[in-house]
Coordinates of C-alpha atoms (C1' of nucleotides) in Angstrom, one line a residue:
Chain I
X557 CA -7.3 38.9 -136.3
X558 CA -4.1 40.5 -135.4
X559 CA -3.2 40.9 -131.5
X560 CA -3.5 44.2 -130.8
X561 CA -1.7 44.2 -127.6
X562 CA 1.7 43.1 -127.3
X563 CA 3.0 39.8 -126.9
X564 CA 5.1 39.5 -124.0
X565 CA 8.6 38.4 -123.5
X566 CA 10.6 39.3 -120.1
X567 CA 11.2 42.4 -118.4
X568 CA 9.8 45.8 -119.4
X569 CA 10.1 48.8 -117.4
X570 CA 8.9 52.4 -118.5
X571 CA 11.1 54.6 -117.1
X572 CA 11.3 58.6 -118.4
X573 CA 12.2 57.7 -122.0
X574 CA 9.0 55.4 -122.2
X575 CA 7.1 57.8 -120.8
X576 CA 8.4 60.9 -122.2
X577 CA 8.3 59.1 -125.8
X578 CA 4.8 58.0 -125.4
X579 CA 3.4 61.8 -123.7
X580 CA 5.3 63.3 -127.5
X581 CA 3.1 60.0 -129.0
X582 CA -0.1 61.0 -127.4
X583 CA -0.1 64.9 -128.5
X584 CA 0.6 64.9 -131.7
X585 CA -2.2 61.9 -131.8
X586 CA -5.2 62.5 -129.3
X587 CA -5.4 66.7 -128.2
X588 CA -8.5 67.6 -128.7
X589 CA -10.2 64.4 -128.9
X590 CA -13.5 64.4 -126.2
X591 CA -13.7 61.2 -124.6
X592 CA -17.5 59.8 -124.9
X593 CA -17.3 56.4 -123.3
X594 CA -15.0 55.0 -120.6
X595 CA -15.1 51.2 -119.5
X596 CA -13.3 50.3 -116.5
X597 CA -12.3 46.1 -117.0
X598 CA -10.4 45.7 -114.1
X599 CA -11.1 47.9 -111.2
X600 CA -8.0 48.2 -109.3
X601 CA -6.5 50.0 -111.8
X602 CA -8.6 52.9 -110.8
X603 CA -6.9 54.4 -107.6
X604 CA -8.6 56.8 -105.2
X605 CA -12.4 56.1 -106.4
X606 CA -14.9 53.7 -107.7
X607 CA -15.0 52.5 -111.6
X608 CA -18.5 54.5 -111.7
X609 CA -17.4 57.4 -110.2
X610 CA -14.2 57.4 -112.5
X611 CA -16.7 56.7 -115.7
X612 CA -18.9 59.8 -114.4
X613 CA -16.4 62.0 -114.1
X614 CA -14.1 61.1 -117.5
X615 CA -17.2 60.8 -119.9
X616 CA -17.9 64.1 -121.8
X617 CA -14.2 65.6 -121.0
X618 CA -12.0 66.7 -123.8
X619 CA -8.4 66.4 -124.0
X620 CA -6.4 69.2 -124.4
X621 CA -2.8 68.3 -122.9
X622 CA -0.4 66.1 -122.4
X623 CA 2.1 66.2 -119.3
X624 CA 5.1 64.3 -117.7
X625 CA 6.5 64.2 -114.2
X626 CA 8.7 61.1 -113.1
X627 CA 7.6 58.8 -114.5
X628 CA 4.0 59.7 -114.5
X629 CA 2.0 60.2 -117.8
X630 CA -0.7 63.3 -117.0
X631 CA -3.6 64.0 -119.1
X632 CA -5.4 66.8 -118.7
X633 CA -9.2 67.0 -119.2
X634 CA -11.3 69.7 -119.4
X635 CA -15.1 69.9 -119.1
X636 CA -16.7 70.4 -122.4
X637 CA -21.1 71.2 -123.0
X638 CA -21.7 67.7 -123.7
X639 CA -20.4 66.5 -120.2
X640 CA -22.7 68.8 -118.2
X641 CA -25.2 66.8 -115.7
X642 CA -22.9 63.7 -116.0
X643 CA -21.4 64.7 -112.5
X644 CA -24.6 65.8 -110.2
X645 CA -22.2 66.4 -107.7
X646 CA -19.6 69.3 -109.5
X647 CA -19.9 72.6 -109.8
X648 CA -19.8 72.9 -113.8
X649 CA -22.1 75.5 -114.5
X650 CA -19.8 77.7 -116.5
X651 CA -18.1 74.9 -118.8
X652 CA -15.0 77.5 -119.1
X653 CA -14.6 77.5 -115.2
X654 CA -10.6 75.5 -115.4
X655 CA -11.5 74.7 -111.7
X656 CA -13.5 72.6 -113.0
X657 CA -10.5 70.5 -115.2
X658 CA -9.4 66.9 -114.2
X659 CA -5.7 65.3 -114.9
X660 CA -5.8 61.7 -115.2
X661 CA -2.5 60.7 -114.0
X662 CA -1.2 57.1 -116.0
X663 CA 1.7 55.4 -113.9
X664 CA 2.5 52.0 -115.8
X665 CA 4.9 50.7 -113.7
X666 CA 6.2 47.6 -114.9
X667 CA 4.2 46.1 -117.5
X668 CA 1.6 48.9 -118.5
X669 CA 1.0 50.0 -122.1
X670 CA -1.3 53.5 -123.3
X671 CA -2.4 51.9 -127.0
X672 CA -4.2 54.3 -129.9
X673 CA -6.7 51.5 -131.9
X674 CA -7.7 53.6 -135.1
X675 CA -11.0 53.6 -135.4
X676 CA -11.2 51.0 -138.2
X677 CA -9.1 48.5 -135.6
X678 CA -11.4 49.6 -133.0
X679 CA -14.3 48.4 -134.4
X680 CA -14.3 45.1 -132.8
X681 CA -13.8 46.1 -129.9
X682 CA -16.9 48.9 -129.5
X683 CA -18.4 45.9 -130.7
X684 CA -18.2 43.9 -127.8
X685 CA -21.5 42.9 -126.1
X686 CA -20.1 42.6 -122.5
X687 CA -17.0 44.7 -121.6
X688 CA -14.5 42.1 -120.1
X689 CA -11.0 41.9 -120.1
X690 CA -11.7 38.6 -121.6
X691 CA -13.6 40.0 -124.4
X692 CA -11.2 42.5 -125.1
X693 CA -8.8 39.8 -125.7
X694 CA -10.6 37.8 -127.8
X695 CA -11.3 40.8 -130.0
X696 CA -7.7 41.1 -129.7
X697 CA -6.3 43.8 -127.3
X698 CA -4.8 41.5 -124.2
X699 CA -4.5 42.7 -120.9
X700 CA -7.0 45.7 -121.7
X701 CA -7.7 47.2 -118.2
X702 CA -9.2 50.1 -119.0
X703 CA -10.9 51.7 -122.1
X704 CA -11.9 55.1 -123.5
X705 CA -13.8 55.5 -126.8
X706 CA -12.8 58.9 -128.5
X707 CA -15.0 60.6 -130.1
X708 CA -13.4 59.5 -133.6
X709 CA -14.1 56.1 -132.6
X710 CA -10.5 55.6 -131.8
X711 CA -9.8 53.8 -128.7
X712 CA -7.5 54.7 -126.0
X713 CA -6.5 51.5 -123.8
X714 CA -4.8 51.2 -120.9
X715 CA -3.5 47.2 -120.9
X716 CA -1.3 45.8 -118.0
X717 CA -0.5 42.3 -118.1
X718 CA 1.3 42.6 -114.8
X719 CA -1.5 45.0 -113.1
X720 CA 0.9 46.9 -111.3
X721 CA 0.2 50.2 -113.0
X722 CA -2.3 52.8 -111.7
X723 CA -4.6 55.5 -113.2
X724 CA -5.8 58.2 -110.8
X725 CA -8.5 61.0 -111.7
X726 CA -7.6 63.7 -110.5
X727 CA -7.8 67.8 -110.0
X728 CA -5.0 70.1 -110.7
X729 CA -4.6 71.6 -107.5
X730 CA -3.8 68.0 -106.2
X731 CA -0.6 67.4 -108.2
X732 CA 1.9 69.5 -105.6
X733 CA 0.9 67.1 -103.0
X734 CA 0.5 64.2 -105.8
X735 CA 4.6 65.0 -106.6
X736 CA 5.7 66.5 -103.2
X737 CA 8.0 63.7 -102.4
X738 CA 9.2 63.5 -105.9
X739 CA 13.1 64.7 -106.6
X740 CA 13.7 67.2 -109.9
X741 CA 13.7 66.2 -113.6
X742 CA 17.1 65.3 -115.0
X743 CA 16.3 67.0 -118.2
X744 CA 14.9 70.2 -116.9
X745 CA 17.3 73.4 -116.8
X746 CA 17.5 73.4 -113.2
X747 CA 18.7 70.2 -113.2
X748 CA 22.7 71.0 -113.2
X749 CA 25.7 69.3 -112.0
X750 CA 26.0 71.5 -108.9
X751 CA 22.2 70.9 -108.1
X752 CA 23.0 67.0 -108.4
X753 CA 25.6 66.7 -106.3
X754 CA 23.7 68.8 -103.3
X755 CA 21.1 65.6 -103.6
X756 CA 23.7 63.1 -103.7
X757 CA 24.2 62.5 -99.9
X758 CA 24.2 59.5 -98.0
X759 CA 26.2 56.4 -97.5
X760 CA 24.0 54.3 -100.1
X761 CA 25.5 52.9 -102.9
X762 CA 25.0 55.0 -105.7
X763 CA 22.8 53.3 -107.8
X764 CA 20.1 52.7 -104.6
X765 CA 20.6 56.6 -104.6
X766 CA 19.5 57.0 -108.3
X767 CA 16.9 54.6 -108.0
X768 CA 15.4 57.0 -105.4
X769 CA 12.5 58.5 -107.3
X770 CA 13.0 61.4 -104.3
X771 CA 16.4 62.2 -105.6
X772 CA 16.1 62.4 -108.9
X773 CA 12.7 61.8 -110.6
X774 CA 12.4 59.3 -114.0
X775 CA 15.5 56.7 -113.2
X776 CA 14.5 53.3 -113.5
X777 CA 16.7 50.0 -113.4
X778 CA 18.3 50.4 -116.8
X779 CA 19.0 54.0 -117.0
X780 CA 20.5 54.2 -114.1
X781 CA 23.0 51.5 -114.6
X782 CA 23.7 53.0 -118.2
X783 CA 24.1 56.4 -116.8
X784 CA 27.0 54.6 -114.5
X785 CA 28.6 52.9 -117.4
X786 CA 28.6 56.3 -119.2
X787 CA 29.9 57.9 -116.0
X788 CA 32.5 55.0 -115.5
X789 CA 31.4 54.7 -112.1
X790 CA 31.2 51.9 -109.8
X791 CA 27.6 51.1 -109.0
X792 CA 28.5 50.1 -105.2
X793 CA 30.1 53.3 -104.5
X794 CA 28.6 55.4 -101.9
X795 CA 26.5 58.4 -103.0
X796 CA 28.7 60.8 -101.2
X797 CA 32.1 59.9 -101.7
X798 CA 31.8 60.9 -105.5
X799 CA 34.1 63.5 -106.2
X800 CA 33.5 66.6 -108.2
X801 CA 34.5 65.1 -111.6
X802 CA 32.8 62.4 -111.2
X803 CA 29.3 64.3 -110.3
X804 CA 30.1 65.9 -113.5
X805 CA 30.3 62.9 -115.4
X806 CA 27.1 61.4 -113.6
X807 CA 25.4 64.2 -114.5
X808 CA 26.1 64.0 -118.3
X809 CA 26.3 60.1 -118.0
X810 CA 22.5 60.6 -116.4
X811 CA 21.5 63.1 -119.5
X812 CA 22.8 61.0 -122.2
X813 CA 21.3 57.8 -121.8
X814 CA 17.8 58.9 -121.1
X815 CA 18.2 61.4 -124.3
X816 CA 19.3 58.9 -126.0
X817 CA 16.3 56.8 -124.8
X818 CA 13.6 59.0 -125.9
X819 CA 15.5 59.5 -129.0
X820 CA 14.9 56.0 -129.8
X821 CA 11.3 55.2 -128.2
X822 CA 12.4 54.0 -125.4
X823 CA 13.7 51.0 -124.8
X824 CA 11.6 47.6 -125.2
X825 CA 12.9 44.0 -123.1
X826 CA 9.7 42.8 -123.1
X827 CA 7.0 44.8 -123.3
X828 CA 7.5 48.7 -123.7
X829 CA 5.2 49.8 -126.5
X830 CA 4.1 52.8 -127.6
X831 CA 0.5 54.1 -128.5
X832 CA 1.1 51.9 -131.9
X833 CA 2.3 49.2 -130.7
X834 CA 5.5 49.4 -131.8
X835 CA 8.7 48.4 -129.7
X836 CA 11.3 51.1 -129.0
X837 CA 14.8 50.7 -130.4
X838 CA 16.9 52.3 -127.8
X839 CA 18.1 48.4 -127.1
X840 CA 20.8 48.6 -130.0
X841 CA 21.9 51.6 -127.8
X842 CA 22.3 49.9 -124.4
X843 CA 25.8 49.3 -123.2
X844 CA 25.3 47.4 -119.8
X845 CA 22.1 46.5 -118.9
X846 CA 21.4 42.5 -119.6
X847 CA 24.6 42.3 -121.2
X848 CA 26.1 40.0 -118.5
X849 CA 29.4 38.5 -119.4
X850 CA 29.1 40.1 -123.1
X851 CA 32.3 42.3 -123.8
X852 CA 32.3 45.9 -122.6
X853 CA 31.9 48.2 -125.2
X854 CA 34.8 50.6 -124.4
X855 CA 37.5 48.0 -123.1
X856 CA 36.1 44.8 -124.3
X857 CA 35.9 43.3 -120.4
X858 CA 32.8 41.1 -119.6
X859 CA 30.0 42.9 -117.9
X860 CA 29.6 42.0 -114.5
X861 CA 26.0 41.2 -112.7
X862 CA 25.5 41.9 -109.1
X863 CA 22.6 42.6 -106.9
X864 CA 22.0 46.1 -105.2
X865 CA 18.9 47.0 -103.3
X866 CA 17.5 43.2 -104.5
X867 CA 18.1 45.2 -107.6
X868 CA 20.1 43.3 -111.2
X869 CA 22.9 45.8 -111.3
X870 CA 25.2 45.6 -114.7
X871 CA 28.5 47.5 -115.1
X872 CA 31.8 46.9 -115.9
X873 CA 34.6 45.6 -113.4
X874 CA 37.4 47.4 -115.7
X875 CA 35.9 50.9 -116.5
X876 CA 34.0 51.0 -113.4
X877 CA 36.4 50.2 -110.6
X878 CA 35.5 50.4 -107.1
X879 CA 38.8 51.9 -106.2
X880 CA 38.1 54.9 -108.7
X881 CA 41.1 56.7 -109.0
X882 CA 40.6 57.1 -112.8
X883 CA 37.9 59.9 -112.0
X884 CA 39.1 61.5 -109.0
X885 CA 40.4 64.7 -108.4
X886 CA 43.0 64.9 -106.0
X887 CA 44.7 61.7 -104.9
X888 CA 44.1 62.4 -101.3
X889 CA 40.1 62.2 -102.3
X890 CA 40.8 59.0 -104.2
X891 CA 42.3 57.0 -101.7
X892 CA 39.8 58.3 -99.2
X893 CA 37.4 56.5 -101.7
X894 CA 39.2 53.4 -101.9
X895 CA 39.1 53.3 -97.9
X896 CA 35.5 53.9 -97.5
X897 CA 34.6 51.6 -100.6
X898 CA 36.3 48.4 -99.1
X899 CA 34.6 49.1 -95.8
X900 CA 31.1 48.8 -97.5
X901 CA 29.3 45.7 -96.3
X902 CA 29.1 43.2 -99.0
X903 CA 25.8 42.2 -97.4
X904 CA 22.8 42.0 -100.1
X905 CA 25.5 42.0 -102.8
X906 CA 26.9 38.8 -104.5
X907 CA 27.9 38.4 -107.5
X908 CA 26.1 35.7 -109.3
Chain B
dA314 C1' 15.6 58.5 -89.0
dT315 C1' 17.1 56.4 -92.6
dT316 C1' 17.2 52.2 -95.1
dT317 C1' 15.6 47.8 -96.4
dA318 C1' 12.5 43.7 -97.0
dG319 C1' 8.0 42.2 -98.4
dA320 C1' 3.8 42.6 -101.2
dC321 C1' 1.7 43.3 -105.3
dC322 C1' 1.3 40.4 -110.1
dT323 C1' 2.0 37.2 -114.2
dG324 C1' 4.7 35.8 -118.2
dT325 C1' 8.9 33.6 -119.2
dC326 C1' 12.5 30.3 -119.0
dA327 C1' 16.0 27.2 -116.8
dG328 C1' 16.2 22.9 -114.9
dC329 C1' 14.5 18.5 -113.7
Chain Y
dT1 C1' 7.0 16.8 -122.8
dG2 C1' 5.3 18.8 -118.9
dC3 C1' 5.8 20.7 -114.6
dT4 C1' 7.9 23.6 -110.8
dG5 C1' 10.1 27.4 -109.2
dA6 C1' 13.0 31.2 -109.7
dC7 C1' 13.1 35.7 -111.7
dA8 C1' 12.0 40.2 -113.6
dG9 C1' 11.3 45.2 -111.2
dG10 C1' 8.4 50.3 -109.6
dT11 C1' 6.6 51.8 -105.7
dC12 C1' 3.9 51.5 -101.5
dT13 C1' 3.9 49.9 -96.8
dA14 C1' 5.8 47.8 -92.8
dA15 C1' 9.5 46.8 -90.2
dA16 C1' 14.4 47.0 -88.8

DNA sequence: ATTTAGACCTGTCAGC
DNA sequence: TGCTGACAGGTCTAAA
């Protein structure tokens, strides 16, 4: 048969796009849908509790929204009839009480995939005799970690070739402290220009600084060298010395690519998928990132590689120059720039 | 205190 | 051809 999971290549990452793209995927294809059997295949992918208690506490729950935050996929779970007695140890007399409602929070970090078998597809699978991740892959869903039957007969499955990625049951009132060291959305309201550069302090180079899940929630590897590009800033530049102009231009640069992310599903280097197991095709819309020594689309100057924060870091030499005085403001800002730019330690950072 | 290195993982690919 | 080792990176934790 067909794999159902993905077949891998290299690097993958969902970052906000991937998971924004994917919460949009999994409203319009699983609200409302009462989960009525959960297998846990690999138990470490269940943080904060035992596979049992997490089966107990799933089984019998309906799902009636999806959420984002960072980079963190939320589904929220509420109690239905059919799930009363399943959990001797709640308080779910009154099936309306929302007390009573679970998120299941979904971080997939490098390599993890949310997949949607139909029910025709899932077949097979419901099939198998002993739940293993091994007989999950013979029936033809690799890397399947964890598994809920809908109650369409659909499948939801969490698959992680990596196993990096983490599902935690939880209750609402836990997500403040779940997110409390968690920086705003780029893509909310709030999120202007101004309120950027208030969080861009520090000596860091800038991309450590968007990397920083506590400065600004949803940046991964790839957007935040594309929202540089866009920006024309130098990745190695220290967070504060970015003048006013160039905030401005972060903030759009920052806004752009990861629109143009979702836009696109995401974007797939290896093994981004969403629920249908289709690649996303932001790729053909990525300007820096892997392109090493391919021309620059704006000036037609090799990319560069170099290594921040053990981190691959793509930009270009010409649009993004250290000594920015391109972006700056006033001259006497610039220079300042160029000073405190050639006194950054080259330590950690080579070019390959 | 802030910042960075190491651990977690396994598929992929360059190089021998 | 087959094997070895480097590499990819999000986030937590430990250490500098």
């Amino acid at each position: 048969m067909t794999q159902i999971a993905e077949k891998a290549a290299n690097s993958p990452m969902p970052e906000l796009p991937e998971v924004e793209y994917v919460a949009r995927q999994l409203r319009a294809g699983v609200i409302g849908r009462r989960i009525v059997r959960a297998q846990v295949l690999w138990e470490r992918a269940i943080q904060g509790m035992t596979p049992d208690a997490f089966t107990r506490q799933i089984v019998g729950r309906r799902i009636t929204a999806i959420g984002r935050r960072a980079k963190y996929l939320l589904i929220t779970l509420a109690p239905t009839n059919e799930n009363v007695g399943a959990d001797k140890n709640s308080d779910m007399q009154d099936t309306q009480d929302t007390g009573d409602t679970r998120i299941l929070v979904v971080h997939r970090r490098m390599s993890g995939n949310l997949l949607l078998i139909a029910p025709e597809r899932a077949a097979p699978l419901a099939d198998t005799a002993q739940p293993s991740v091994e007989a999950f892959a013979s029936a033809g869903a690799r890397y399947t970690q964890v598994a809920l039957t809908l109650d369409n007969d659909a499948l939801l499955l969490y698959t992680d070739p990596r196993k990096f990625g983490r599902l935690t049951l939880t209750v609402p009132d836990a997500l403040p402290t779940f997110f409390a060291a968690i920086g705003p959305e780029p893509l909310d309201d709030a999120f202007t220009s101004e309120a950027l550069a208030k969080r861009l302090t520090g000596k860091r180079a800038i991309k450590a600084t968007l990397l920083d899940q506590a400065v600004i929630a949803g940046l991964g590897n790839i957007y935040a060298d594309e929202s540089l590009f866009r920006a024309g800033i130098h990745p190695l530049r220290p967070a504060d010395s970015l003048t006013s102009n160039e905030v401005t231009a972060l903030h759009a640069g920052i806004r752009g690519a990861l629109e143009t992310g979702i836009t696109h599903g995401g974007t797939t280097f290896g093994r981004h998928r969403d629920i249908y197991d289709e690649a996303g095709t932001n790729l053909e819309h990525v300007e820096v990132y892997q392109h090493t020594g391919q021309p620059c689309p704006r000036c037609g100057t090799p990319i560069q590689r170099i290594v921040v924060t053990q981190r691959g870091t793509h930009f270009c030499p010409n649009c993004q120059p250290l000594g920015n005085v391109s972006h700056g403001n006033a001259p006497t800002d610039a220079s300042e720039h160029l000073v405190r730019s050639n006194k950054l330690k080259a330590s950690g950072t080579h070019v390959r």
